[in-house]
Coordinates of C-alpha atoms and ligand atoms in Angstrom, one line a residue:
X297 CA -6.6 -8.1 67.5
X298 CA -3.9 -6.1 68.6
X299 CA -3.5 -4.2 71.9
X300 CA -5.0 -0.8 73.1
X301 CA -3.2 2.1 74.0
X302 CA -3.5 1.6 77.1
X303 CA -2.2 -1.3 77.7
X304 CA 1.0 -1.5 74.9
X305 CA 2.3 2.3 76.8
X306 CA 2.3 0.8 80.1
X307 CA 4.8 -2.1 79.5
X308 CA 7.8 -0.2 80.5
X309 CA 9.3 0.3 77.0
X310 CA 9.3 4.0 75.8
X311 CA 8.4 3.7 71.8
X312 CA 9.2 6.7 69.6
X313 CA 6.6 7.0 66.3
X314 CA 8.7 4.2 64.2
X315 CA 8.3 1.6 66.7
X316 CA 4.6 1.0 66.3
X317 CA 1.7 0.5 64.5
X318 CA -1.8 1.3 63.6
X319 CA -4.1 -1.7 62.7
X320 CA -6.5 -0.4 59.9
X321 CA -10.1 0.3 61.0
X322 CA -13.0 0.8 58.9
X323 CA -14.0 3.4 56.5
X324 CA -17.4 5.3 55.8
X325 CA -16.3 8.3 54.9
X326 CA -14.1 10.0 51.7
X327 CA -11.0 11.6 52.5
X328 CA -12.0 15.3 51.8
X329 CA -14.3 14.6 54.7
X330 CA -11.5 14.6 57.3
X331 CA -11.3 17.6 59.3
X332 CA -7.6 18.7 60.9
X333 CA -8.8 21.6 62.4
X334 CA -7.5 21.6 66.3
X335 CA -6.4 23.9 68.7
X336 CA -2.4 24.9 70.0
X337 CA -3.7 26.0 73.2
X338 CA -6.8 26.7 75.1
X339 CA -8.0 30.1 72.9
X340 CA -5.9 29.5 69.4
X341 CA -7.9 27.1 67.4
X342 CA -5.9 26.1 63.8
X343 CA -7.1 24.9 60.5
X344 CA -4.4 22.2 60.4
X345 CA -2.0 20.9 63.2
X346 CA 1.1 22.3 62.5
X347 CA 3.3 24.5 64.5
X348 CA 7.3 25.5 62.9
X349 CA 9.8 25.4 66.2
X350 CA 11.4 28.4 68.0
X351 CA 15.1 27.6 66.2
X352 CA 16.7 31.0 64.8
X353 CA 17.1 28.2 61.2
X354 CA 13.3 27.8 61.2
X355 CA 11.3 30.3 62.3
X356 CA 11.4 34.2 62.0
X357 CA 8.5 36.6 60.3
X358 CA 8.6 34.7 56.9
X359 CA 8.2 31.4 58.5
X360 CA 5.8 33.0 61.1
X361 CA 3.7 34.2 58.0
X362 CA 3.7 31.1 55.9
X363 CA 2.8 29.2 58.7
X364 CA -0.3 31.2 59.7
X365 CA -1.4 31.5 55.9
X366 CA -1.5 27.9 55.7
X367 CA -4.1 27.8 58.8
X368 CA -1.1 26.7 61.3
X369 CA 1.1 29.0 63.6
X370 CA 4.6 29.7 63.7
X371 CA 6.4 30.6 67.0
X372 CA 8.9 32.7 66.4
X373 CA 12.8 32.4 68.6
X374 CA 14.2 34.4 71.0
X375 CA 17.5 33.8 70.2
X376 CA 18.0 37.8 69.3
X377 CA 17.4 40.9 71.6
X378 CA 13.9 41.7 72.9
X379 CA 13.5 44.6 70.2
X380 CA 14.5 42.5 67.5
X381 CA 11.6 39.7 68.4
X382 CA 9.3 42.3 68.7
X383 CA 10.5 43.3 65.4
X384 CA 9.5 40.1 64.0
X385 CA 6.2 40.1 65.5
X386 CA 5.1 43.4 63.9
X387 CA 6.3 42.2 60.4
X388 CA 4.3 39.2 60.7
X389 CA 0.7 41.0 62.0
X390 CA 1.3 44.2 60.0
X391 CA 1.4 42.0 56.7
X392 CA -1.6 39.2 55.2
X393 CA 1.0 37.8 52.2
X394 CA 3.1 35.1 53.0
X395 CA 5.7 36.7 51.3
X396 CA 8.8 38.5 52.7
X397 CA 11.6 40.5 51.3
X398 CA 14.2 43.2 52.8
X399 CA 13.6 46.5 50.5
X400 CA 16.5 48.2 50.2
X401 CA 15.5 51.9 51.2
X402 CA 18.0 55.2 50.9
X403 CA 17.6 58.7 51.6
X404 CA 16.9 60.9 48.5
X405 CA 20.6 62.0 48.9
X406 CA 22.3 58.6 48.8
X407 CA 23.8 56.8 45.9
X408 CA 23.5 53.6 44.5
X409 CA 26.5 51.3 44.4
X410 CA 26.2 47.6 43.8
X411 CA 22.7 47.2 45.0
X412 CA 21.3 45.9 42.0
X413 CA 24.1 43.6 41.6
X414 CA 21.9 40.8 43.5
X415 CA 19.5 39.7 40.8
X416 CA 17.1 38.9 43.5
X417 CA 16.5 43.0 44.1
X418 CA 13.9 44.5 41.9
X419 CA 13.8 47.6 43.0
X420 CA 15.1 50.3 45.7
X421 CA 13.0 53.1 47.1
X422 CA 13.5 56.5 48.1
X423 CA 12.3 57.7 52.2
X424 CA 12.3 60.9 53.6
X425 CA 14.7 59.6 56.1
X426 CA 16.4 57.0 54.3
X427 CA 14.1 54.0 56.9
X428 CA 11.0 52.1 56.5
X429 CA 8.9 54.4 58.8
X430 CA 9.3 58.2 57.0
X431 CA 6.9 59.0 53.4
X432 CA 8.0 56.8 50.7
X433 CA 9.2 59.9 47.9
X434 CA 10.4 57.7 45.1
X435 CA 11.9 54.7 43.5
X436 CA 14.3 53.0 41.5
X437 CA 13.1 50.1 39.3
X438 CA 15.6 47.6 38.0
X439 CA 14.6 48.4 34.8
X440 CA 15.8 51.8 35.4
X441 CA 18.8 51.8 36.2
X442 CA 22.3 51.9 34.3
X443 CA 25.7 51.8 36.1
X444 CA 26.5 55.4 34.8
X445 CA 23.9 56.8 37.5
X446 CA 26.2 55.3 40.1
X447 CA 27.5 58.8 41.1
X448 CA 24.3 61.0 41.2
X449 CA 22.0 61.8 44.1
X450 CA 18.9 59.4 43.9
X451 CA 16.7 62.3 43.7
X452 CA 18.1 63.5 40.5
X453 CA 16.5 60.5 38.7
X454 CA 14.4 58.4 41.1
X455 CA 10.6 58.2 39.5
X456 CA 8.4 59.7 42.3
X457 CA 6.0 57.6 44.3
X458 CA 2.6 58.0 42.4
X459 CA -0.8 55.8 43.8
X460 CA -0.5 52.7 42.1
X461 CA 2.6 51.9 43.2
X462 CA 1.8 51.4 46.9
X463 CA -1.2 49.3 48.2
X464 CA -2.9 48.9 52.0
X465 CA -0.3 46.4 53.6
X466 CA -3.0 44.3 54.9
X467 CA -4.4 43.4 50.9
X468 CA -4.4 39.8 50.7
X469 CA -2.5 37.7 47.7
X470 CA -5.2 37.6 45.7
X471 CA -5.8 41.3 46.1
X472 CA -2.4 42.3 45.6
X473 CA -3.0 40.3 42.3
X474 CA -5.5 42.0 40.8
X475 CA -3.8 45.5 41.6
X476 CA -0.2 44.3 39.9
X477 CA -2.0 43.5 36.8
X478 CA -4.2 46.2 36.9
X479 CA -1.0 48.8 37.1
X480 CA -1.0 50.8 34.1
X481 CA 2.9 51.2 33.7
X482 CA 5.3 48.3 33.0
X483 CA 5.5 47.4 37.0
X484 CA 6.7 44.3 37.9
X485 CA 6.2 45.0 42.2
X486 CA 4.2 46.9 44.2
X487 CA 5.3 48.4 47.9
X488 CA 3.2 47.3 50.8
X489 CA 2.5 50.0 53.1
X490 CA 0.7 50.9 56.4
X491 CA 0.3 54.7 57.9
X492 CA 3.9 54.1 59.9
X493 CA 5.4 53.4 56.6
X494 CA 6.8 50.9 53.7
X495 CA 6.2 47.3 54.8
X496 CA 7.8 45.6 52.2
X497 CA 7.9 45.2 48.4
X498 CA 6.5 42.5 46.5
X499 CA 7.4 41.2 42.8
X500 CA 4.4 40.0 40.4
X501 CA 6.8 36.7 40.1
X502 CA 6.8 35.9 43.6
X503 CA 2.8 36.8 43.8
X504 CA 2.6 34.1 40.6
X505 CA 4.5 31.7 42.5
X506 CA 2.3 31.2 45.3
X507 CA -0.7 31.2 43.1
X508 CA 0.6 28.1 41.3
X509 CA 0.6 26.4 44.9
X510 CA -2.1 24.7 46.3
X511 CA -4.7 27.7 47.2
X512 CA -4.5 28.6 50.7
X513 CA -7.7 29.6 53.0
X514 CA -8.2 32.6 55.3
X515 CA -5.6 31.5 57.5
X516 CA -5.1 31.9 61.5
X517 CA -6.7 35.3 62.1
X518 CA -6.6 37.4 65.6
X519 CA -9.9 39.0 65.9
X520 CA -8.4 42.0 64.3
X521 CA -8.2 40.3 61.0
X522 CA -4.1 39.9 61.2
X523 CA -2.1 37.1 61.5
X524 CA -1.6 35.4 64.6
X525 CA 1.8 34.4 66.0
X526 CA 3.4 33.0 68.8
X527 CA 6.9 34.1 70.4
X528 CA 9.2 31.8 72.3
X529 CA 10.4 33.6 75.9
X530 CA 12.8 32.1 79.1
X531 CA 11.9 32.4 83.0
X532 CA 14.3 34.8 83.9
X533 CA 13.6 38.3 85.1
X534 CA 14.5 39.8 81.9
X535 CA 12.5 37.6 80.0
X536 CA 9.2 39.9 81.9
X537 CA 10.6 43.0 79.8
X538 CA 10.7 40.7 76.8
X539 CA 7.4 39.6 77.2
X540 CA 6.5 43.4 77.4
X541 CA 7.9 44.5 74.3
X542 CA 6.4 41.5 72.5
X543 CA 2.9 42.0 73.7
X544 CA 3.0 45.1 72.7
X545 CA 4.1 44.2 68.8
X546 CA 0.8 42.1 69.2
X547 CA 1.7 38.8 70.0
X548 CA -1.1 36.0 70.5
X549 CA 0.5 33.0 72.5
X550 CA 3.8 32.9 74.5
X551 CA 5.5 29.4 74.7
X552 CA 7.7 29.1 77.8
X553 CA 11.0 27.7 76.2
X554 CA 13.0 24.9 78.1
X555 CA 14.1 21.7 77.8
X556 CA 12.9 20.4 81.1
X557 CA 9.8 22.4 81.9
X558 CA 8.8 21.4 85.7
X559 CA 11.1 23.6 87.5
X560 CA 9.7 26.1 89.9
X561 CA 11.3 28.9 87.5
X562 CA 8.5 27.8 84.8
X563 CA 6.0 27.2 87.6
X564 CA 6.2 31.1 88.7
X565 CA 6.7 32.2 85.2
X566 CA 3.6 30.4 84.1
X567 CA 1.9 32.2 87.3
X568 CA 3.5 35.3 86.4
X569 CA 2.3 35.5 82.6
X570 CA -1.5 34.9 83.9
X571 CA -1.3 37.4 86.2
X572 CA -0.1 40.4 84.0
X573 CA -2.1 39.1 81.0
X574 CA -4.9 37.3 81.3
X575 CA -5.9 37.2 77.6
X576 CA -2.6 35.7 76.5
X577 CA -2.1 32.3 75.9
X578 CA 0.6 30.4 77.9
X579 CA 2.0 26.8 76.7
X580 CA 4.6 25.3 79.1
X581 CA 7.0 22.6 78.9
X582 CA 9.2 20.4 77.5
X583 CA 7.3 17.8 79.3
X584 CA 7.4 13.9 78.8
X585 CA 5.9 12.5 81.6
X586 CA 2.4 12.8 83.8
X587 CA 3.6 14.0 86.9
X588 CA 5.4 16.7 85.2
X589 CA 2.5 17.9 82.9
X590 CA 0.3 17.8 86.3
X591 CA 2.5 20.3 87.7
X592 CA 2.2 22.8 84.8
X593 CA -1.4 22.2 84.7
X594 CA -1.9 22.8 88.3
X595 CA 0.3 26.5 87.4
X596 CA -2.2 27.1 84.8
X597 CA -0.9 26.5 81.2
X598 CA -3.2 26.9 78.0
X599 CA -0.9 24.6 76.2
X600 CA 1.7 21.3 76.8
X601 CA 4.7 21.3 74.6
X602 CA 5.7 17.4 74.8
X603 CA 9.4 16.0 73.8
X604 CA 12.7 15.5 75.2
X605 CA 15.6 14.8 73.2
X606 CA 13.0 13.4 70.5
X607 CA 14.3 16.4 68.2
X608 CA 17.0 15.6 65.1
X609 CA 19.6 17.8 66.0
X610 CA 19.1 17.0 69.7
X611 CA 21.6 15.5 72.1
X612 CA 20.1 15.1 75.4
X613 CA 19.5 12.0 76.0
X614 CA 23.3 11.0 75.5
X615 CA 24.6 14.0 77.1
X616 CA 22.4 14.1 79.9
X617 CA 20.4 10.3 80.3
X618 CA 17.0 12.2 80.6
X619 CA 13.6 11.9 78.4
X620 CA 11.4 9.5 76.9
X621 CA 10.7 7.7 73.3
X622 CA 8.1 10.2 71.7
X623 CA 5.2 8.1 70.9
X624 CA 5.2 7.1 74.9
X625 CA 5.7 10.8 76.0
X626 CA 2.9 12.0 73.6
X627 CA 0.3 9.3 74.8
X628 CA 1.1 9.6 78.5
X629 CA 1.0 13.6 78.6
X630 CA -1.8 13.6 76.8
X631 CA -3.8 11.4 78.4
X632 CA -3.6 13.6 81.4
X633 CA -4.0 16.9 80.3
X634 CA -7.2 15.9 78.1
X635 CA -8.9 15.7 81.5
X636 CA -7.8 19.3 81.8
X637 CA -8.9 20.0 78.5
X638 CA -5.3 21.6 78.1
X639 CA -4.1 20.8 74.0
X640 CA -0.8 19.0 73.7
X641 CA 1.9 19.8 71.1
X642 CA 4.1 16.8 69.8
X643 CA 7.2 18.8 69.1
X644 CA 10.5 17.3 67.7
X645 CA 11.4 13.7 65.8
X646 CA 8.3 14.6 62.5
X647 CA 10.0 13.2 59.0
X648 CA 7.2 12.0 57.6
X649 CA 3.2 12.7 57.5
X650 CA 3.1 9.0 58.9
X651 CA 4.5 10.1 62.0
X652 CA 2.6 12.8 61.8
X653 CA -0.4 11.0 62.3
X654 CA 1.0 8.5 64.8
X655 CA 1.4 12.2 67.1
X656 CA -2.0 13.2 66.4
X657 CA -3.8 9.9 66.9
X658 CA -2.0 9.1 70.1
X659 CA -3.1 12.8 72.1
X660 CA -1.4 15.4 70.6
X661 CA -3.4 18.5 69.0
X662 CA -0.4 19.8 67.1
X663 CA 3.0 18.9 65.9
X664 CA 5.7 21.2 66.1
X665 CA 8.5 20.2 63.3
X666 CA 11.8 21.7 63.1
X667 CA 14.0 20.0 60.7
X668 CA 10.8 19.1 58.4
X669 CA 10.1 22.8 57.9
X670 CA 14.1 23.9 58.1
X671 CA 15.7 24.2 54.4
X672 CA 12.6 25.4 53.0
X673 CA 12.0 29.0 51.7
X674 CA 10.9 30.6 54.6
X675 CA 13.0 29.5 56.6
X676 CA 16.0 32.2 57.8
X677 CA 19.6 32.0 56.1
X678 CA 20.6 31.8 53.1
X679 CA 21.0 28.5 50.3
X680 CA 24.7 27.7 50.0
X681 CA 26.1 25.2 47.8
X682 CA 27.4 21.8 49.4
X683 CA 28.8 19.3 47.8
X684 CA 26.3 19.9 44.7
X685 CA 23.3 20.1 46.6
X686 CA 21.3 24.0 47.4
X687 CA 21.1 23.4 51.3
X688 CA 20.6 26.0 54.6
X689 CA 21.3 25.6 58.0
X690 CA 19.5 23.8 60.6
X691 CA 21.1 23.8 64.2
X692 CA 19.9 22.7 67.7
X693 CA 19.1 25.8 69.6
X694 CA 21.3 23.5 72.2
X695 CA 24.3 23.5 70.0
X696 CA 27.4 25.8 70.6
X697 CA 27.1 27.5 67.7
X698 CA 23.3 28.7 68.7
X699 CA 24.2 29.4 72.4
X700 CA 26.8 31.2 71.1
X701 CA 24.8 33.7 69.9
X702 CA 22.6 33.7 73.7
X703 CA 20.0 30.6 73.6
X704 CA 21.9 29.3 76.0
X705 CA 19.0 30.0 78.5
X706 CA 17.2 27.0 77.2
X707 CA 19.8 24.4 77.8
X708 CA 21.5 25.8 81.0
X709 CA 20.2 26.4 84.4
X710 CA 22.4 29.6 85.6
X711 CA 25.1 31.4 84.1
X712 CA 27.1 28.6 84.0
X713 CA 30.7 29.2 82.4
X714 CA 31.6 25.8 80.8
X715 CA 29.3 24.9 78.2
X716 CA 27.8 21.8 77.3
X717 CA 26.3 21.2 74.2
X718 CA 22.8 19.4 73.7
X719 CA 22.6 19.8 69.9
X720 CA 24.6 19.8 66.7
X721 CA 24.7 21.8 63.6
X722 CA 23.5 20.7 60.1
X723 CA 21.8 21.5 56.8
X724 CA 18.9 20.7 55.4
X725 CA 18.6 20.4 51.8
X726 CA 16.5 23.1 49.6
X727 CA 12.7 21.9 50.2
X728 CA 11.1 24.4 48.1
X729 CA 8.1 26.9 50.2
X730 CA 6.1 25.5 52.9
X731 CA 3.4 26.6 51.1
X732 CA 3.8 24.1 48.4
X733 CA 4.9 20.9 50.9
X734 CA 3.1 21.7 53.9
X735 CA -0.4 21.0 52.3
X736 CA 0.7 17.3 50.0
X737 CA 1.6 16.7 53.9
X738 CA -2.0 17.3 55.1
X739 CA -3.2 15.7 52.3
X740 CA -1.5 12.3 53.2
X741 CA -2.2 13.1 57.0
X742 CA -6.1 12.7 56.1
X743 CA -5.3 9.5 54.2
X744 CA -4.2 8.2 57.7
X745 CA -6.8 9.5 59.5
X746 CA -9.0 8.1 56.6
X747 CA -7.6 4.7 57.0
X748 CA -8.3 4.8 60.8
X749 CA -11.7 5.3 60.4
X750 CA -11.4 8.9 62.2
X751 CA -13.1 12.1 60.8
X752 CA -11.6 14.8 63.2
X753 CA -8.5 15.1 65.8
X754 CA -11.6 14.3 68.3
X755 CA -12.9 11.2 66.8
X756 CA -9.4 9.8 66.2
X757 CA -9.2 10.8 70.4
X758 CA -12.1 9.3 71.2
X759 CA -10.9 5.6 69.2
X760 CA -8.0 5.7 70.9
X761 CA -9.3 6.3 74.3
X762 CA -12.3 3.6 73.5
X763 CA -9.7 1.1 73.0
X764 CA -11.5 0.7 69.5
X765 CA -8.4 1.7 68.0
X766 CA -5.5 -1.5 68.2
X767 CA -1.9 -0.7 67.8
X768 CA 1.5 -3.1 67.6
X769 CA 5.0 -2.8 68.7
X770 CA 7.0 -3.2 65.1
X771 CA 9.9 -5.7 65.5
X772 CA 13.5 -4.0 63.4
X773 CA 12.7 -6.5 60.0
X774 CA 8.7 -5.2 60.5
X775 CA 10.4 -1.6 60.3
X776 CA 12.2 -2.4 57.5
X777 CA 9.5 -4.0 55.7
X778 CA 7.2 -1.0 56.2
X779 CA 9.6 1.0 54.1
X780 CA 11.5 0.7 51.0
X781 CA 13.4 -2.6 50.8
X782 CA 14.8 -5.2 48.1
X783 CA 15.4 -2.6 45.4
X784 CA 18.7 -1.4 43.7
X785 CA 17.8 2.2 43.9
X786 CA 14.6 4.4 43.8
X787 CA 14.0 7.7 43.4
X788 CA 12.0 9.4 46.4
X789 CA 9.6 11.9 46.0
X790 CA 7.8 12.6 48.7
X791 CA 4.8 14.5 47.1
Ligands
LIG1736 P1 12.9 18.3 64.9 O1 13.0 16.8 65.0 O2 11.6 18.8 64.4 O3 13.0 18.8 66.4 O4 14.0 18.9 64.1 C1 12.8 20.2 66.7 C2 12.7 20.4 68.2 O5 14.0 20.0 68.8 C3 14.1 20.7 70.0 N1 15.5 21.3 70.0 C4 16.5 20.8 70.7 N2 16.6 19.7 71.5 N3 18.9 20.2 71.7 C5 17.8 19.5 72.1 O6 18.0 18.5 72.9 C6 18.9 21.2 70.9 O7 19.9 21.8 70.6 C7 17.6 21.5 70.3 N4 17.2 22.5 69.5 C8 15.9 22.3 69.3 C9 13.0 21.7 70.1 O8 12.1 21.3 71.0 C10 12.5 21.8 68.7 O9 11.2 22.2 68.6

């Protein structure tokens, strides 16, 4: 019944996840039984298979954090200056909540003005020098303050720094927990802190809020107990004193970022990174097709990052007649670096856990989602109000706007003058915390897996490969009948 793999990719049609279909195959198992644990490349392995995409609207420390607190890994964009990434890197490894805010830090001299005008800001502490990294003297609670201290000095009324205020920046949620109700004053926040100085400040409320989500496990840990990340770089000659800086803020895996990955630029870069560090982890690509991902193997990459064009903002494939449906890319890559042992990542085109498991079943270690992760709490920007609905921004790192600001490295070969774009610019709407979605979505990924009559990423492999595993091409009215149809409206929730 059905076809195998093998012979429904090799028709000459290139299928994306909607087009086909899984035939059922038998369970003996329960769900909790299903293990997602996988690896992004060679030396990361992951509790679940999910990566968040190198876009400067999904993934910057906060994201980075969330991501490797739920067990997955967050890459995080290079669309900013060298010491800016680097930046990001640090705040992700020197912290183990998945919690970010900006403190707002003074000197002892300053003066408040309209800090506390943002409801958001519960308090603002005093440094030596007025910066994260000098001795924390003092603070400011909201509770504290009254608009007729506008004019004095903050050391004429700031509260001094005293022990319970300030905990080890590596303490863990539930750790941080315990101390904020153990403080004996009325303290709604604590301040993170590490020997080079404040980290960041976090509110009981937020620590409450991430309590009431599903509870998180020990995460993706570097052997020296912090949070693995992963940083996006080019293949130019500046992006070798990138590379430096970032290695230096800690970084675990670098993922060579272009749209068309088998270019001799990627091919010495990939040479290049193995060379000066051997203990880093190096995933190349965009690949879609065998010949491609041979090449890259060949040069020595840990990790396959598979799509082109398959992304929602994205635009190649009009603008420049190049790449390949998804589902087709992700089977045919992967059924060539598995020989290599080299892990694939399905990144782009994820809306839905279904096609989640479609990526995953057909080859692919890990997903990497963009827009499914964009408009969520962790993501960067802010919520703005359109037409009625909370939403933030999500654009291609191809679009205008984004190269605008330098990613243009990505999408262009040399300094080009003119422009093209190969992505738009949208919002996505509020989608809560990752923390709260992410796992519903792993939940339903194991019912698929379930349904497949596959334990593990391996098993699932291993069906496929067997031929044991049957899939179908969907015709449109199929398509249509899989999802909602005949109804006047419905309300969807998707967990
Ligand atoms: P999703 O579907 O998850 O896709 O939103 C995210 C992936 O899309 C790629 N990307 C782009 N591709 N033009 C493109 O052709 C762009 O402007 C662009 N920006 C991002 C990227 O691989 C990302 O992970």
């Amino acid at each position: 019944d059905g076809f195998g793999a093998k012979k429904l990719f090799n028709q000459g049609f290139s299928y994306t996840y909607d087009d086909v279909i899984f035939l059922p195959h038998y369970i003996d198992f329960p769900t909790d039984a299903v293990s997602l644990s996988t690896k992004l490349s060679r030396n990361i392995p992951l509790s679940i298979p999910c990566v968040s995409s190198p876009m400067d609207t999904v993934t910057e420390s906060h994201m980075a954090a969330a991501m490797a607190a739920l067990g997955g890994i967050g890459i995080v964009h290079y669309n900013t200056t060298p010491s800016a990434q680097a930046a990001f890197i640090r705040s992700v490894k020197s912290r183990r909540v998945p919690l970010q805010s900006s403190p707002i830090i003074f000197s002892p001299d300053s003066r408040i003005v309209n800090e506390f005008d943002d409801p958001a800001v519960p308090c603002v502490l005093v440094t030596q020098s007025g910066k994260p990294n000098s001795k924390l003297l003092g603070y400011v609670a909201r509770s504290d303050w009254s608009g007729e201290k506008q004019g004095a000095k903050l050391s004429d009324y700031m509260r001094p720094a005293d022990e319970s205020l300030v905990v080890p920046s590596n303490y863990d949620l539930y750790k941080l927990d315990s101390h904020l109700k153990q403080q004996e004053r009325e303290r709604d926040f604590a301040v993170l802190a590490e020997e080079g100085g404040v980290v960041d400040v976090v509110t009981k409320e937020d620590v409450e809020k991430v309590k009431g989500y599903p509870k998180l496990g020990k995460g993706t840990l570097s052997s020296d107990g912090s949070w693995m990340v992963g940083a996006a770089i080019g293949t130019r000659d500046s992006d070798k004193e990138r590379l430096e800086l970032l290695v230096k803020a800690g970084v675990d895996v670098v993922v060579l970022d272009s749209s068309q990955g088998n270019s001799i630029y990627q091919i010495e870069m990939i040479k290049y990174v193995k060379r000066t560090y051997p203990q880093l982890d190096v995933i190349g690509g965009n690949v879609v097709t065998m010949s491609q991902a041979q090449n890259l193997i060949a040069a020595g990459v840990d990790g396959l990052r598979v799509g082109m064009g398959s992304g929602s903002i994205c635009t190649t494939q009009e603008v420049c007649a190049v790449g390949r449906g998804q589902a087709t890319a992700v089977y045919k890559v992967a059924s060539v670096a598995s020989q290599s042992g080299v892990p694939v990542i399905a990144d782009g085109g994820i809306q839905y856990s279904g096609q989640i498991v479609k990526a995953l079943v057909l080859g692919a270690s890990t997903v990497m989602m963009g827009g499914f992760l964009a408009g969520s709490t962790e993501a960067p920007g802010q919520y703005v109000n359109k037409d009625g609905t909370r939403v933030k921004k999500y654009r291609g790192m191809g679009s205008l706007e984004a190269m605008s600001k330098g990613s243009d490295q990505r999408y262009l070969g040399d300094k080009s003058k003119l422009k093209i774009a190969q992505g738009v610019v949208g919002a996505m709407p509020d989608k809560g915390s990752v923390l709260e979605f992410v796992p519903y979505t792993m939940q339903a990924v194991k019912q698929g897996f379930q349904d497949l009559g596959a334990s593990s990423l391996h098993s699932a492999h291993e069906l496929l490969r067997s031929q044991t595993l049957r899939l179908e091409v969907r015709t449109g009215a199929a398509i249509s009948e899989g999802g909602v149809h005949s109804l006047h409206s419905f309300v969807k929730k998707s967990f």
